[in-house]
Short mmCIF file of C-alpha atoms in Angstrom, two decimals:
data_model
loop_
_atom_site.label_atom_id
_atom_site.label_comp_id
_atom_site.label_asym_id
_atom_site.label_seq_id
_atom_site.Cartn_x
_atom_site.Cartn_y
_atom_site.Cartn_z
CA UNK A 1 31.68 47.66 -24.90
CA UNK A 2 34.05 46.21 -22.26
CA UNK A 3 32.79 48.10 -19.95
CA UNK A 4 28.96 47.45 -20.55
CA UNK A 5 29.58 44.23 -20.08
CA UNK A 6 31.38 44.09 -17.06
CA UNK A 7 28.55 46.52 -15.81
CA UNK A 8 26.00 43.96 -17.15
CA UNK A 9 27.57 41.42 -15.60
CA UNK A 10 27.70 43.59 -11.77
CA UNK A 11 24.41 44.64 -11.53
CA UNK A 12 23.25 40.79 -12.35
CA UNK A 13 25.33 39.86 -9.87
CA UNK A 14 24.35 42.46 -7.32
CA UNK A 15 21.06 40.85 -8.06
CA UNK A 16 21.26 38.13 -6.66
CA UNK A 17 21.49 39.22 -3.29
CA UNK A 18 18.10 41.30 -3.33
CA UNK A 19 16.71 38.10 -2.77
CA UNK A 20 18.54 38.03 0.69
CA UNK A 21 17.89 41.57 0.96
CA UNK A 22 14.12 41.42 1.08
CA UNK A 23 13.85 37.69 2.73
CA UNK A 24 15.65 40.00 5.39
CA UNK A 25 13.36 42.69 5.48
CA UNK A 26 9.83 41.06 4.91
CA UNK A 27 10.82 39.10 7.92
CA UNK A 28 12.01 41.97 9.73
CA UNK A 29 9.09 44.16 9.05
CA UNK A 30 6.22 41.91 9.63
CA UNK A 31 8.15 40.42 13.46
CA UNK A 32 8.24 44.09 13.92
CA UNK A 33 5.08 44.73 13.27
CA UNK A 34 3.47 42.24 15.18
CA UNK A 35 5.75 42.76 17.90
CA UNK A 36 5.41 46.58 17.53
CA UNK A 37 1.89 46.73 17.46
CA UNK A 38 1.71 44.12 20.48
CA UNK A 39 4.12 46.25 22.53
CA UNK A 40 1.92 49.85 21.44
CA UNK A 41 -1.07 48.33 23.05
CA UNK A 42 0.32 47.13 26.15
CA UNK A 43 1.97 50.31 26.50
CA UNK A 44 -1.17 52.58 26.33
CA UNK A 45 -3.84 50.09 27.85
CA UNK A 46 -1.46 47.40 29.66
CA UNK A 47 -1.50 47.56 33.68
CA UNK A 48 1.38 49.33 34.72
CA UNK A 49 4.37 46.80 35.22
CA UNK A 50 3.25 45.84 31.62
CA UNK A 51 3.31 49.37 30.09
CA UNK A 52 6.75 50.06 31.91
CA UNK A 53 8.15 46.60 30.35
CA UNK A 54 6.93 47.83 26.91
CA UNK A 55 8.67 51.33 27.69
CA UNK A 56 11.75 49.82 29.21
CA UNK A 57 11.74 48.27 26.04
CA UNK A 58 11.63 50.32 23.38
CA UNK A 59 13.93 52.72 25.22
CA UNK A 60 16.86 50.26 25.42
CA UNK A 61 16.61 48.53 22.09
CA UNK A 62 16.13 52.56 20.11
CA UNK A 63 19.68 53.36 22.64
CA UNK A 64 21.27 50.64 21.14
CA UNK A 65 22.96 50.37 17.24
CA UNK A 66 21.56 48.15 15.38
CA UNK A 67 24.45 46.38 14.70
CA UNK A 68 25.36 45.53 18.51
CA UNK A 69 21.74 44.04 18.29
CA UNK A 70 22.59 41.87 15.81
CA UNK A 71 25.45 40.32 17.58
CA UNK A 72 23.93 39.72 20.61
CA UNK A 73 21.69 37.58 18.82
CA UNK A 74 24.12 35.87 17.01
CA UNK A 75 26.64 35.53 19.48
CA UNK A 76 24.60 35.10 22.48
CA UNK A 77 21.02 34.31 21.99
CA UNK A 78 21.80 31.64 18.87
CA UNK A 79 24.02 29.88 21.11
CA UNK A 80 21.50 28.58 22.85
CA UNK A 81 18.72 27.98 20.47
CA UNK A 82 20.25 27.35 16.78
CA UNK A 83 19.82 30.45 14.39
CA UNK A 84 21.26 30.60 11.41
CA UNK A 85 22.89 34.05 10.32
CA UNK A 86 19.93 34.89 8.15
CA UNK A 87 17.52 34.16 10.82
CA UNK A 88 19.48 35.98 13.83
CA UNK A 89 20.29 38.73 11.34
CA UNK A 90 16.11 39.22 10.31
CA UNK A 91 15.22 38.54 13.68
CA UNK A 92 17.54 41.18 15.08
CA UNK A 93 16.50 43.73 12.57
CA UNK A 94 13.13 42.88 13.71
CA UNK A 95 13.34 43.45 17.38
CA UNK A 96 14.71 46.47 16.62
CA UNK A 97 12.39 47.49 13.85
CA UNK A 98 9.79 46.63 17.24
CA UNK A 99 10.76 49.61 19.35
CA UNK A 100 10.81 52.16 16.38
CA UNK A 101 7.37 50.85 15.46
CA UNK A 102 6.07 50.48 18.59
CA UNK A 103 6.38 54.54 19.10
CA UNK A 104 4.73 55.01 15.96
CA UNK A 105 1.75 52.97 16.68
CA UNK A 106 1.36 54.44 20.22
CA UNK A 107 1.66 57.61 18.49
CA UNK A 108 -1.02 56.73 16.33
CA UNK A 109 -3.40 54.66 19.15
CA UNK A 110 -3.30 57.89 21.28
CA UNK A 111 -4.21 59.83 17.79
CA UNK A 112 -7.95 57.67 17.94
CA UNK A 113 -10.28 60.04 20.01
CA UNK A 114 -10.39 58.36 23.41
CA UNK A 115 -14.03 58.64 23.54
CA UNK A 116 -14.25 55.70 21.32
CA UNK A 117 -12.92 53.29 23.60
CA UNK A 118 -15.66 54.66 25.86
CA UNK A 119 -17.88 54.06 23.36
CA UNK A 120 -17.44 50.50 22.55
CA UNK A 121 -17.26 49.55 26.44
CA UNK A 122 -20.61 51.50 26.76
CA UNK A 123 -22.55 48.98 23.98
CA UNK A 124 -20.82 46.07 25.72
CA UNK A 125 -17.45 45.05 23.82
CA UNK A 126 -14.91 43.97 26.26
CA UNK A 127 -11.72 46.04 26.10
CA UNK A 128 -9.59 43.10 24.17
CA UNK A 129 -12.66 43.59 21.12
CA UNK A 130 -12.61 47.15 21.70
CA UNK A 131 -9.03 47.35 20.72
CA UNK A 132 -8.93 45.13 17.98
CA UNK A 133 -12.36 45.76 16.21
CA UNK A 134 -12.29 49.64 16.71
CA UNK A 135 -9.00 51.20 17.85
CA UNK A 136 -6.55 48.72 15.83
CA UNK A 137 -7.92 49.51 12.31
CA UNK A 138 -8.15 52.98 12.92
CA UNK A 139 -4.46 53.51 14.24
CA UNK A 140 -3.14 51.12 11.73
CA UNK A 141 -4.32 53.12 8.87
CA UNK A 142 -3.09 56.56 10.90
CA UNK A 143 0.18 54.50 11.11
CA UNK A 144 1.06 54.43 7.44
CA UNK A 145 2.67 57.54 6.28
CA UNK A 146 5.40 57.05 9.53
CA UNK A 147 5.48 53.42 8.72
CA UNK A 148 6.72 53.48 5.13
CA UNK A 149 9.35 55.73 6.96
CA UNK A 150 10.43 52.69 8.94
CA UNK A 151 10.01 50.02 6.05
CA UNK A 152 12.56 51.78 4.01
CA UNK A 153 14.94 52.15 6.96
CA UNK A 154 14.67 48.54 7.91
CA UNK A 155 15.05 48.06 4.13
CA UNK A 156 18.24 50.08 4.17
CA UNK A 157 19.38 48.72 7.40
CA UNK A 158 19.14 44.51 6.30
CA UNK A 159 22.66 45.14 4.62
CA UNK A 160 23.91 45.82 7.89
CA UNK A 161 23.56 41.60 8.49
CA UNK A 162 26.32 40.95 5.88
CA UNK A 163 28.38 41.28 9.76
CA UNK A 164 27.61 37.98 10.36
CA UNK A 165 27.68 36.82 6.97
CA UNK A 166 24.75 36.88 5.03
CA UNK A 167 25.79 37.88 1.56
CA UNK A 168 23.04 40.71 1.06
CA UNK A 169 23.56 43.28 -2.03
CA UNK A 170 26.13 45.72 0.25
CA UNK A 171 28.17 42.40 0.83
CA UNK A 172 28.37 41.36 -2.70
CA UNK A 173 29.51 44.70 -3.80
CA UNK A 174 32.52 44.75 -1.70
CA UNK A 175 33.22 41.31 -3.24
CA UNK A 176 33.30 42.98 -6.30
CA UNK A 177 35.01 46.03 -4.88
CA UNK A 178 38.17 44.13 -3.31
CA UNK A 179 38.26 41.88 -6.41
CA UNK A 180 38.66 44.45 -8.79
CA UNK A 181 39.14 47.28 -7.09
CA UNK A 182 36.93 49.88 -8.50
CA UNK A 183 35.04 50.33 -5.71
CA UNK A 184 33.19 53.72 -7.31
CA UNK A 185 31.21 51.14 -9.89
CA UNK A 186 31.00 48.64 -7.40
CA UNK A 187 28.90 50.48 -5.15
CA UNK A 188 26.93 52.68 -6.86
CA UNK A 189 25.39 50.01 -8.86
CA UNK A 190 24.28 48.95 -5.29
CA UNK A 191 23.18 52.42 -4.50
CA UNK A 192 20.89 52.04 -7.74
CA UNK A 193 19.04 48.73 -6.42
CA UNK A 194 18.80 49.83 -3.00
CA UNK A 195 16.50 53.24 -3.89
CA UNK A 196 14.89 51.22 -7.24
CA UNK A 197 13.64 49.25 -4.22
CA UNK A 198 13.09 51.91 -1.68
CA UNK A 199 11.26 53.73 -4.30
CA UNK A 200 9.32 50.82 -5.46
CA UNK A 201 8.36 50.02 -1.66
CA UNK A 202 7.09 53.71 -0.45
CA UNK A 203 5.42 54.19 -3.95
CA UNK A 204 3.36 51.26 -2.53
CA UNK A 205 2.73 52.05 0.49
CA UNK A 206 1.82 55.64 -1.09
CA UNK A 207 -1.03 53.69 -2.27
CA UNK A 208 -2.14 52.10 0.57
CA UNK A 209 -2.33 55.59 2.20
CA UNK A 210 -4.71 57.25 -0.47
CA UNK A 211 -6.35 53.59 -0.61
CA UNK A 212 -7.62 53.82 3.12
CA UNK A 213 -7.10 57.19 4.12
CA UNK A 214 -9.59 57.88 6.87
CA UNK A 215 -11.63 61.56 5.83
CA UNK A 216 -12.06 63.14 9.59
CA UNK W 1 -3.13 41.66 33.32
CA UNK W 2 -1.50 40.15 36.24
CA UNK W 3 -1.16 36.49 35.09
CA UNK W 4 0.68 38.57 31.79
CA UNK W 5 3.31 39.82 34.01
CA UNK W 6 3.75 36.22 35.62
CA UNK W 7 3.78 34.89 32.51
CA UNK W 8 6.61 36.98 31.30
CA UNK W 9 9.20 35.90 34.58
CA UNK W 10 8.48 32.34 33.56
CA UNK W 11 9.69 32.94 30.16
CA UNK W 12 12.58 35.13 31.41
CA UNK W 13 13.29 32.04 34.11
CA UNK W 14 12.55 29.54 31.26
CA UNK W 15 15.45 31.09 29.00
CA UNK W 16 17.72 31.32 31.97
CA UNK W 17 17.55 27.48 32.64
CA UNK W 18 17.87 26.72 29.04
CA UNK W 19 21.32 28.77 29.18
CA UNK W 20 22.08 27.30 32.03
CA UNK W 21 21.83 23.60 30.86
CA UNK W 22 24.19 24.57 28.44
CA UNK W 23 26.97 24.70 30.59
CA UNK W 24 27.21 21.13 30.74
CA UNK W 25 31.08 20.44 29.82
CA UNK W 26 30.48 16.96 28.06
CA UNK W 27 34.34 16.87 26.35
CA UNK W 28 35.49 13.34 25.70
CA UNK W 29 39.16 12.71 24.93
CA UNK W 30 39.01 14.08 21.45
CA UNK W 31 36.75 16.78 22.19
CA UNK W 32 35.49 19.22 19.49
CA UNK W 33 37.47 17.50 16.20
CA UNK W 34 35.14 14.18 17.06
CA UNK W 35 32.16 16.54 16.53
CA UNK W 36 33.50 17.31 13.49
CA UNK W 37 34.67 14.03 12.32
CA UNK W 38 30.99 13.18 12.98
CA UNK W 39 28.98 15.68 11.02
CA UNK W 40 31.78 15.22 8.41
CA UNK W 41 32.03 18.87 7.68
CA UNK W 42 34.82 21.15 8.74
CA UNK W 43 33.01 25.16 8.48
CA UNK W 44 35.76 27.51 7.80
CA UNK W 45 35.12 31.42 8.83
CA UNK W 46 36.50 33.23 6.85
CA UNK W 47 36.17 37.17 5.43
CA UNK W 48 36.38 37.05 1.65
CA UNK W 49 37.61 40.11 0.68
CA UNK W 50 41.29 39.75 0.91
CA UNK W 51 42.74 38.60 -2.16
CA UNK W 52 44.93 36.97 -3.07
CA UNK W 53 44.17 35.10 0.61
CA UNK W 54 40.93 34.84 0.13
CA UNK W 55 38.02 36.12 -2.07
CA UNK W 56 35.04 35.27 -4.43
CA UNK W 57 35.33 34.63 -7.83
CA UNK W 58 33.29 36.16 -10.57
CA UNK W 59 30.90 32.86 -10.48
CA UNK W 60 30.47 33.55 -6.63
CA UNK W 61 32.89 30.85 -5.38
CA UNK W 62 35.60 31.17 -2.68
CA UNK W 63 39.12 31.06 -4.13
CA UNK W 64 42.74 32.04 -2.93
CA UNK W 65 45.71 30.62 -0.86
CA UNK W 66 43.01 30.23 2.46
CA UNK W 67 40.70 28.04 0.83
CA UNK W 68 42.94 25.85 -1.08
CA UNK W 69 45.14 24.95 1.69
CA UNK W 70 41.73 24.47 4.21
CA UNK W 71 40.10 22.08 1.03
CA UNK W 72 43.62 20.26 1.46
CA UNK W 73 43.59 19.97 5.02
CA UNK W 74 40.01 19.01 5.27
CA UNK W 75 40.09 16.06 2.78
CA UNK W 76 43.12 14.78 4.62
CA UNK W 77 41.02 14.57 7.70
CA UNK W 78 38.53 13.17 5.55
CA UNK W 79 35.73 15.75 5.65
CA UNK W 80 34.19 18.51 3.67
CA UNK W 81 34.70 21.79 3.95
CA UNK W 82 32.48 24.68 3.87
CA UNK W 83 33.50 28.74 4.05
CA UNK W 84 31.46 30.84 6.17
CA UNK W 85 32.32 34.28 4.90
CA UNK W 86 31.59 37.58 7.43
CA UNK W 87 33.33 40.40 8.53
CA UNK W 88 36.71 39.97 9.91
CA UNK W 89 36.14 41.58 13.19
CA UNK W 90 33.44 38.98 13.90
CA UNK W 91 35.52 36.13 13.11
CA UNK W 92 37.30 35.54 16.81
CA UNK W 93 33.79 35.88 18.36
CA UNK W 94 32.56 33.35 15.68
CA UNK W 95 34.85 30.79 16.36
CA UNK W 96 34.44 30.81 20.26
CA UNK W 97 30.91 30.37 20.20
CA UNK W 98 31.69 27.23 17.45
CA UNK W 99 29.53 29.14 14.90
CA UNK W 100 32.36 27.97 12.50
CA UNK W 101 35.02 25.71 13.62
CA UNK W 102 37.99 26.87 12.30
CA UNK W 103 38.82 30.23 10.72
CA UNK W 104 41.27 30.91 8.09
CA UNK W 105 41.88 34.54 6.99
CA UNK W 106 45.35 35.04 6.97
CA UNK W 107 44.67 35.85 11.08
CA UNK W 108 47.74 36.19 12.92
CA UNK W 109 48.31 34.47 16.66
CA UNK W 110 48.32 37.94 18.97
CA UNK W 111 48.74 37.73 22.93
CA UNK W 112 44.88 39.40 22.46
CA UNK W 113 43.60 36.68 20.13
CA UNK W 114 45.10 33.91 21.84
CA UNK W 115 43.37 34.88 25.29
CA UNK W 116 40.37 34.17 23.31
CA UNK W 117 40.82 31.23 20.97
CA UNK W 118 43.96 29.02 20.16
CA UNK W 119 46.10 28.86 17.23
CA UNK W 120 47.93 26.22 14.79
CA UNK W 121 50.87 26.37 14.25
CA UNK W 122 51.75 29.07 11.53
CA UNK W 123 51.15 28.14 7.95
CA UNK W 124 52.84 31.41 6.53
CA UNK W 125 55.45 33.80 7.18
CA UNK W 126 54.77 37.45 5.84
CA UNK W 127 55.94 40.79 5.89
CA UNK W 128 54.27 44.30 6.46
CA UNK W 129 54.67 46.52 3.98
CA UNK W 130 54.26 50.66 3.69
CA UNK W 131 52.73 52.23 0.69
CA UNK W 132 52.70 55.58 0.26
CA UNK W 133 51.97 57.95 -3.13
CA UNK W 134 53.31 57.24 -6.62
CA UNK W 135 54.25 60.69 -6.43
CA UNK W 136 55.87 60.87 -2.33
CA UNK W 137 59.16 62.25 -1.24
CA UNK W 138 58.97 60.23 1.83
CA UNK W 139 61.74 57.81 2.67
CA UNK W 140 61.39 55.43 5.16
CA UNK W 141 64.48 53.33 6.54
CA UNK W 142 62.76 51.98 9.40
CA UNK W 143 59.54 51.13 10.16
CA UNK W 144 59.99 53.80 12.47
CA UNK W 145 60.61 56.71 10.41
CA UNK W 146 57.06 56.13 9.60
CA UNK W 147 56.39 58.19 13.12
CA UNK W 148 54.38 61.84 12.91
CA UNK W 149 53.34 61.03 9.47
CA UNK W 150 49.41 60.26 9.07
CA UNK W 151 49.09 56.43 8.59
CA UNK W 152 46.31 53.94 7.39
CA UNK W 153 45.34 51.15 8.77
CA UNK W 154 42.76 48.27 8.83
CA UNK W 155 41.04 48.19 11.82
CA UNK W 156 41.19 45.25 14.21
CA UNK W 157 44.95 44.48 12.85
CA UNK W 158 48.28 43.74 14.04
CA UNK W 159 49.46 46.50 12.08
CA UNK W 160 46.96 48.60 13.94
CA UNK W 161 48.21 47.69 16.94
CA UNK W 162 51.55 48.31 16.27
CA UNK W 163 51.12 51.49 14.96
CA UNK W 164 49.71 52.27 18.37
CA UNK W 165 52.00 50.73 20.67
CA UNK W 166 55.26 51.52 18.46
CA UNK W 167 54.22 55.45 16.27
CA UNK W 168 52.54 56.71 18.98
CA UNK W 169 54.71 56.98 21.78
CA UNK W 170 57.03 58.32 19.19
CA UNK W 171 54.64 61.12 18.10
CA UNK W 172 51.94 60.09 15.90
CA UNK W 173 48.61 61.30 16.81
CA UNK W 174 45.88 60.01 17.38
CA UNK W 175 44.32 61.92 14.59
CA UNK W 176 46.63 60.82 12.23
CA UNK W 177 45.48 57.43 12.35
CA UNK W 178 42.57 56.25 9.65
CA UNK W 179 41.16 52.81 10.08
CA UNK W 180 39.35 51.38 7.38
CA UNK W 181 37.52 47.91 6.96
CA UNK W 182 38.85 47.16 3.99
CA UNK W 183 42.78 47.73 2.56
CA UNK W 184 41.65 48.80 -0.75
CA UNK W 185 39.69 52.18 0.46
CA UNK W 186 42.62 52.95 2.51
CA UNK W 187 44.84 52.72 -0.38
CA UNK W 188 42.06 54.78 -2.75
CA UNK W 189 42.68 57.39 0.34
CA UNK W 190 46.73 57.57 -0.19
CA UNK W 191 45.72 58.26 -3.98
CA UNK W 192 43.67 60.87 -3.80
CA UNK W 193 45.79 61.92 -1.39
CA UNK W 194 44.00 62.04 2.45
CA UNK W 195 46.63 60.00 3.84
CA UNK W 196 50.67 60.09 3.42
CA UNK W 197 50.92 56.06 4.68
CA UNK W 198 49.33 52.78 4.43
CA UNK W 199 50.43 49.96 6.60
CA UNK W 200 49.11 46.51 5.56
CA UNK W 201 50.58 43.15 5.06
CA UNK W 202 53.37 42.83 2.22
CA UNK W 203 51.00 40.22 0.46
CA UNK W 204 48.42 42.28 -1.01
CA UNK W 205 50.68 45.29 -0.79
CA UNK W 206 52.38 44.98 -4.60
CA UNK W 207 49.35 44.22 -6.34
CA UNK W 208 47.40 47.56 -4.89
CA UNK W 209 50.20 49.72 -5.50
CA UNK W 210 50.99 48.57 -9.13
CA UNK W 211 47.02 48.86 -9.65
CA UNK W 212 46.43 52.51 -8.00
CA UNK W 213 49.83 53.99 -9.28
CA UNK W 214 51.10 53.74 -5.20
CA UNK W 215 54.89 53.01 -4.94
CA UNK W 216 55.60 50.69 -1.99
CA UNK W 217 58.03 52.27 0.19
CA UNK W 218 59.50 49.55 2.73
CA UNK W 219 58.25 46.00 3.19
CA UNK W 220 59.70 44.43 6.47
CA UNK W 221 59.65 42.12 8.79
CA UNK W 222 60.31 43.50 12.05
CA UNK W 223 56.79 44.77 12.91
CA UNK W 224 55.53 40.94 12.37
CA UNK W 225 55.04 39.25 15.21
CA UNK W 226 54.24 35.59 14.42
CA UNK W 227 52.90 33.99 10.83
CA UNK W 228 49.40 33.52 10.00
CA UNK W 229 47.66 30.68 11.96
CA UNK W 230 44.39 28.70 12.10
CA UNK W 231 42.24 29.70 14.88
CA UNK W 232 40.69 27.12 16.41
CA UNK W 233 38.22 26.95 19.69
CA UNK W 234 39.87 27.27 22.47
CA UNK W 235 41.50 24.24 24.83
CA UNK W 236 40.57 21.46 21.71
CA UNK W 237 43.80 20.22 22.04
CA UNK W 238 43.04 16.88 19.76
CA UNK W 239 41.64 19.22 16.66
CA UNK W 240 45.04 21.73 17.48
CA UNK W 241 47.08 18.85 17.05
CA UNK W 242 45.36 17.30 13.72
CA UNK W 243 46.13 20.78 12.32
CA UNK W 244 49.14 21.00 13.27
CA UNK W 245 49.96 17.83 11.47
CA UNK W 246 48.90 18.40 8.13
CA UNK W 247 50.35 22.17 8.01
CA UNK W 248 53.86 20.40 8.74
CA UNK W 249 52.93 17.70 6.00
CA UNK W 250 51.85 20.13 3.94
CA UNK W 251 54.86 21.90 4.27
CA UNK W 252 57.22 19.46 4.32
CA UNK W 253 55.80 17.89 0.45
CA UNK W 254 55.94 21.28 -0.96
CA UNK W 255 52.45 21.65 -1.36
CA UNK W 256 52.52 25.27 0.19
CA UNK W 257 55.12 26.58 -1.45
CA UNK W 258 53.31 25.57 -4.55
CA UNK W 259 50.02 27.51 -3.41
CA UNK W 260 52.34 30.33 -2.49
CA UNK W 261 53.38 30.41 -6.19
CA UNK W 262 50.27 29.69 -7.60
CA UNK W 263 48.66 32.89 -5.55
CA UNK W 264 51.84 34.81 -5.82
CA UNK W 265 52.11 35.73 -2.10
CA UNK W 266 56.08 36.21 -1.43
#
């Protein structure tokens, strides 16, 4: 009964950071995703000092650990503009989460049949309208099935900003863990919210797929 | 596409002037503790999870020996004070780029550290301690009979560092070292049996062993170097010396010695 209890009283605690955990990743995941998708396009249509900055890019920030990223930002960046941990921390995540999605929306931009671009410029669209009336919605919806990929690796990677202090679900646990040393219960119980969530998030996005699947 | 590309070395210029306009060294007399006088809050780094030192309660507070002696010490100065918790190793880097202004975490004043940031004077005294197995033939004299053995450590330590400039030369490999980030997985290790040794401050040491069914083997002091300090940013000589003040108060009405007994840290 003890023992329930105390178990009760972890995973409600645990709880409480989930909030942290997916302020960290929404923000992560959508400044990746606009910056992904942003970085995809100038990559396969930009001129070429702006496709090699978009490659330069993604190939330095996927070299780097995630975690390095993250202090950069806090330590470097947010000393000139004012960040606060949770910001830097999302932020970082999501400059990272940028290059990984960047390759997947390249991958799926190249996927749409070139002559379609053709296409649109032969009844008149201008290349900007081309891309985001014909080519976007198209890759976008190729994009899903690698995306939730990245959206539960982003979601696994936010509890890497408890580093700078941002007490996330992985930070609380080891609260618990060096408090009362039973670091077995401690951390599975985070194990459990962290693929409740995952689950809950590709089983989603599972949806979205069969929702707009595009029949070729 | 061009004007893109132009665009983008403004920005990059843009940032670089920003950082550079930071450089400005504006210190008056009393430098950084005026800030803080000002904004009447003293931020405290810290990286709760080393009790007794400091943790977080069930209810999600800060608690231990840290945090009541940095509440004391900031309502003498007559501000409040807030703990920044995050991990230890980021604490040094923290403090030099004032993203907290003090920290307390029972840090100790190394030659490395205080290249980096400056130290108070030393509010504590401790010892290291080695734990081995409940069940261990091994009998250490010396903090040097701990040589050739496999050894635990937390990573970013003194007692790291000592292991490496004192057990190594004298035949401890490299391979026998384990670093963890936290004391208590190293001690789950020397339970279950992975490693012979742990080497960790005396403080926590009793209270880990009695709870895992470790035996402590030697608790010392001649690995220790100095006692455990307040870091502070680095040439702030007004804020060094207002912390220096109230430790010695502090110490000289008892008021330590009581927190020492109320945390039961030796």
């Amino acid at each position: 009964m003890e023992f329930l209890k105390d178990l009760i009283f972890l995973i409600n605690y645990l709880l409480q950071g989930t909030g942290v955990t997916l302020g960290v990743t929404l923000i992560a995941l959508s400044t990746g995703f606009l910056f992904g998708t942003l970085l995809a396009v100038l990559r396969v249509y930009g001129s070429k000092p702006v496709a090699r900055f978009a490659a330069v890019y993604s190939t330095l920030i996927r070299a780097v650990p995630v975690v390095v990223i993250i202090f950069i930002l806090f330590f470097v960046i947010a000393s000139i503009v004012d960040l606060s941990p949770f910001l830097s921390g999302a932020l970082a995540l999501g400059f990272a989460s940028a290059a990984y999605q960047s390759e997947v929306f390249r991958g799926a931009i190249l996927s749409v049949p070139a002559g379609q671009m053709m296409a649109a410029r032969a009844i008149g669209m201008s290349r900007l309208k081309a891309i985001s009336y014909i080519i976007l919605p198209q890759a976008i919806r190729l994009a899903i099935p690698p995306w939730s990929n990245e959206a539960a690796i982003v979601l696994k990677d936010s509890s890497l900003v408890f580093v700078i202090g941002v007490p996330e679900i992985l930070r609380r646990a080891q609260y618990v863990s060096a408090r009362t040393l039973e670091p077995f219960i401690a951390f599975s119980a985070a194990a459990a919210i962290y693929f409740i969530m995952t689950f809950l998030v590709n089983r989603g996005l599972d949806f979205f797929e069969r929702r707009y699947r595009i029949l070729m | 596409m061009k004007r893109r590309s132009s665009m983008l070395i403004l920005l990059v210029i843009g940032v670089l002037l920003v950082a550079g306009c930071q450089q400005q060294p504006a210190a008056p007399a009393e430098g950084y503790l005026s800030t803080i006088k000002e904004k009447g809050t003293l931020v405290a780094g810290t990286s709760a999870d080393y009790p007794p030192y400091e943790s977080v309660d069930p209810s999600g507070n800060f608690v231990g020996f840290d945090i009541d002696l940095i509440t004391e010490i900031g309502k003498r100065m007559g501000v409040e004070v807030e703990v920044k918790d995050m991990a230890f190793d980021a604490l040094i880097a923290a403090v030099q780029e004032k993203k907290v202004d003090v920290v307390i975490a029972a840090m100790q004043a190394s030659p490395e550290r205080e290249e980096k940031v400056d130290f108070s004077i030393p509010y504590h005294f401790q010892k290291d301690a080695f734990i081995v197995a409940g069940d261990s033939t091994l009998v250490l004299n010396s903090p040097l009979d701990a040589a050739g053995h496999s050894i635990g450590v937390q990573t970013g330590t003194i007692q790291e560092k000592w292991v490496l400039d004192n057990l190594v030369p004298k035949g401890t490999a490299e391979d026998q070292i384990f670093r963890y980030e936290r004391v208590d997985q190293g001690a789950l290790d020397v339970s279950a049996g992975r490693v012979e040794i742990l080497f960790i401050n005396a403080d926590p040491a009793q209270k880990l062993a009695d709870d895992l069914g470790l035996k402590v083997a030697l608790v010392t002091s001649e690995t220790v170097i100095g006692g455990q300090s307040i870091a502070l940013p680095e040439g702030e000589a007004a804020l060094k010396a207002e912390l220096d003040k109230y430790i010695t108060e502090l110490e000289e009405e008892g008021f330590i010695q009581q927190l020492q007994e109320k945390w039961g840290i030796p």
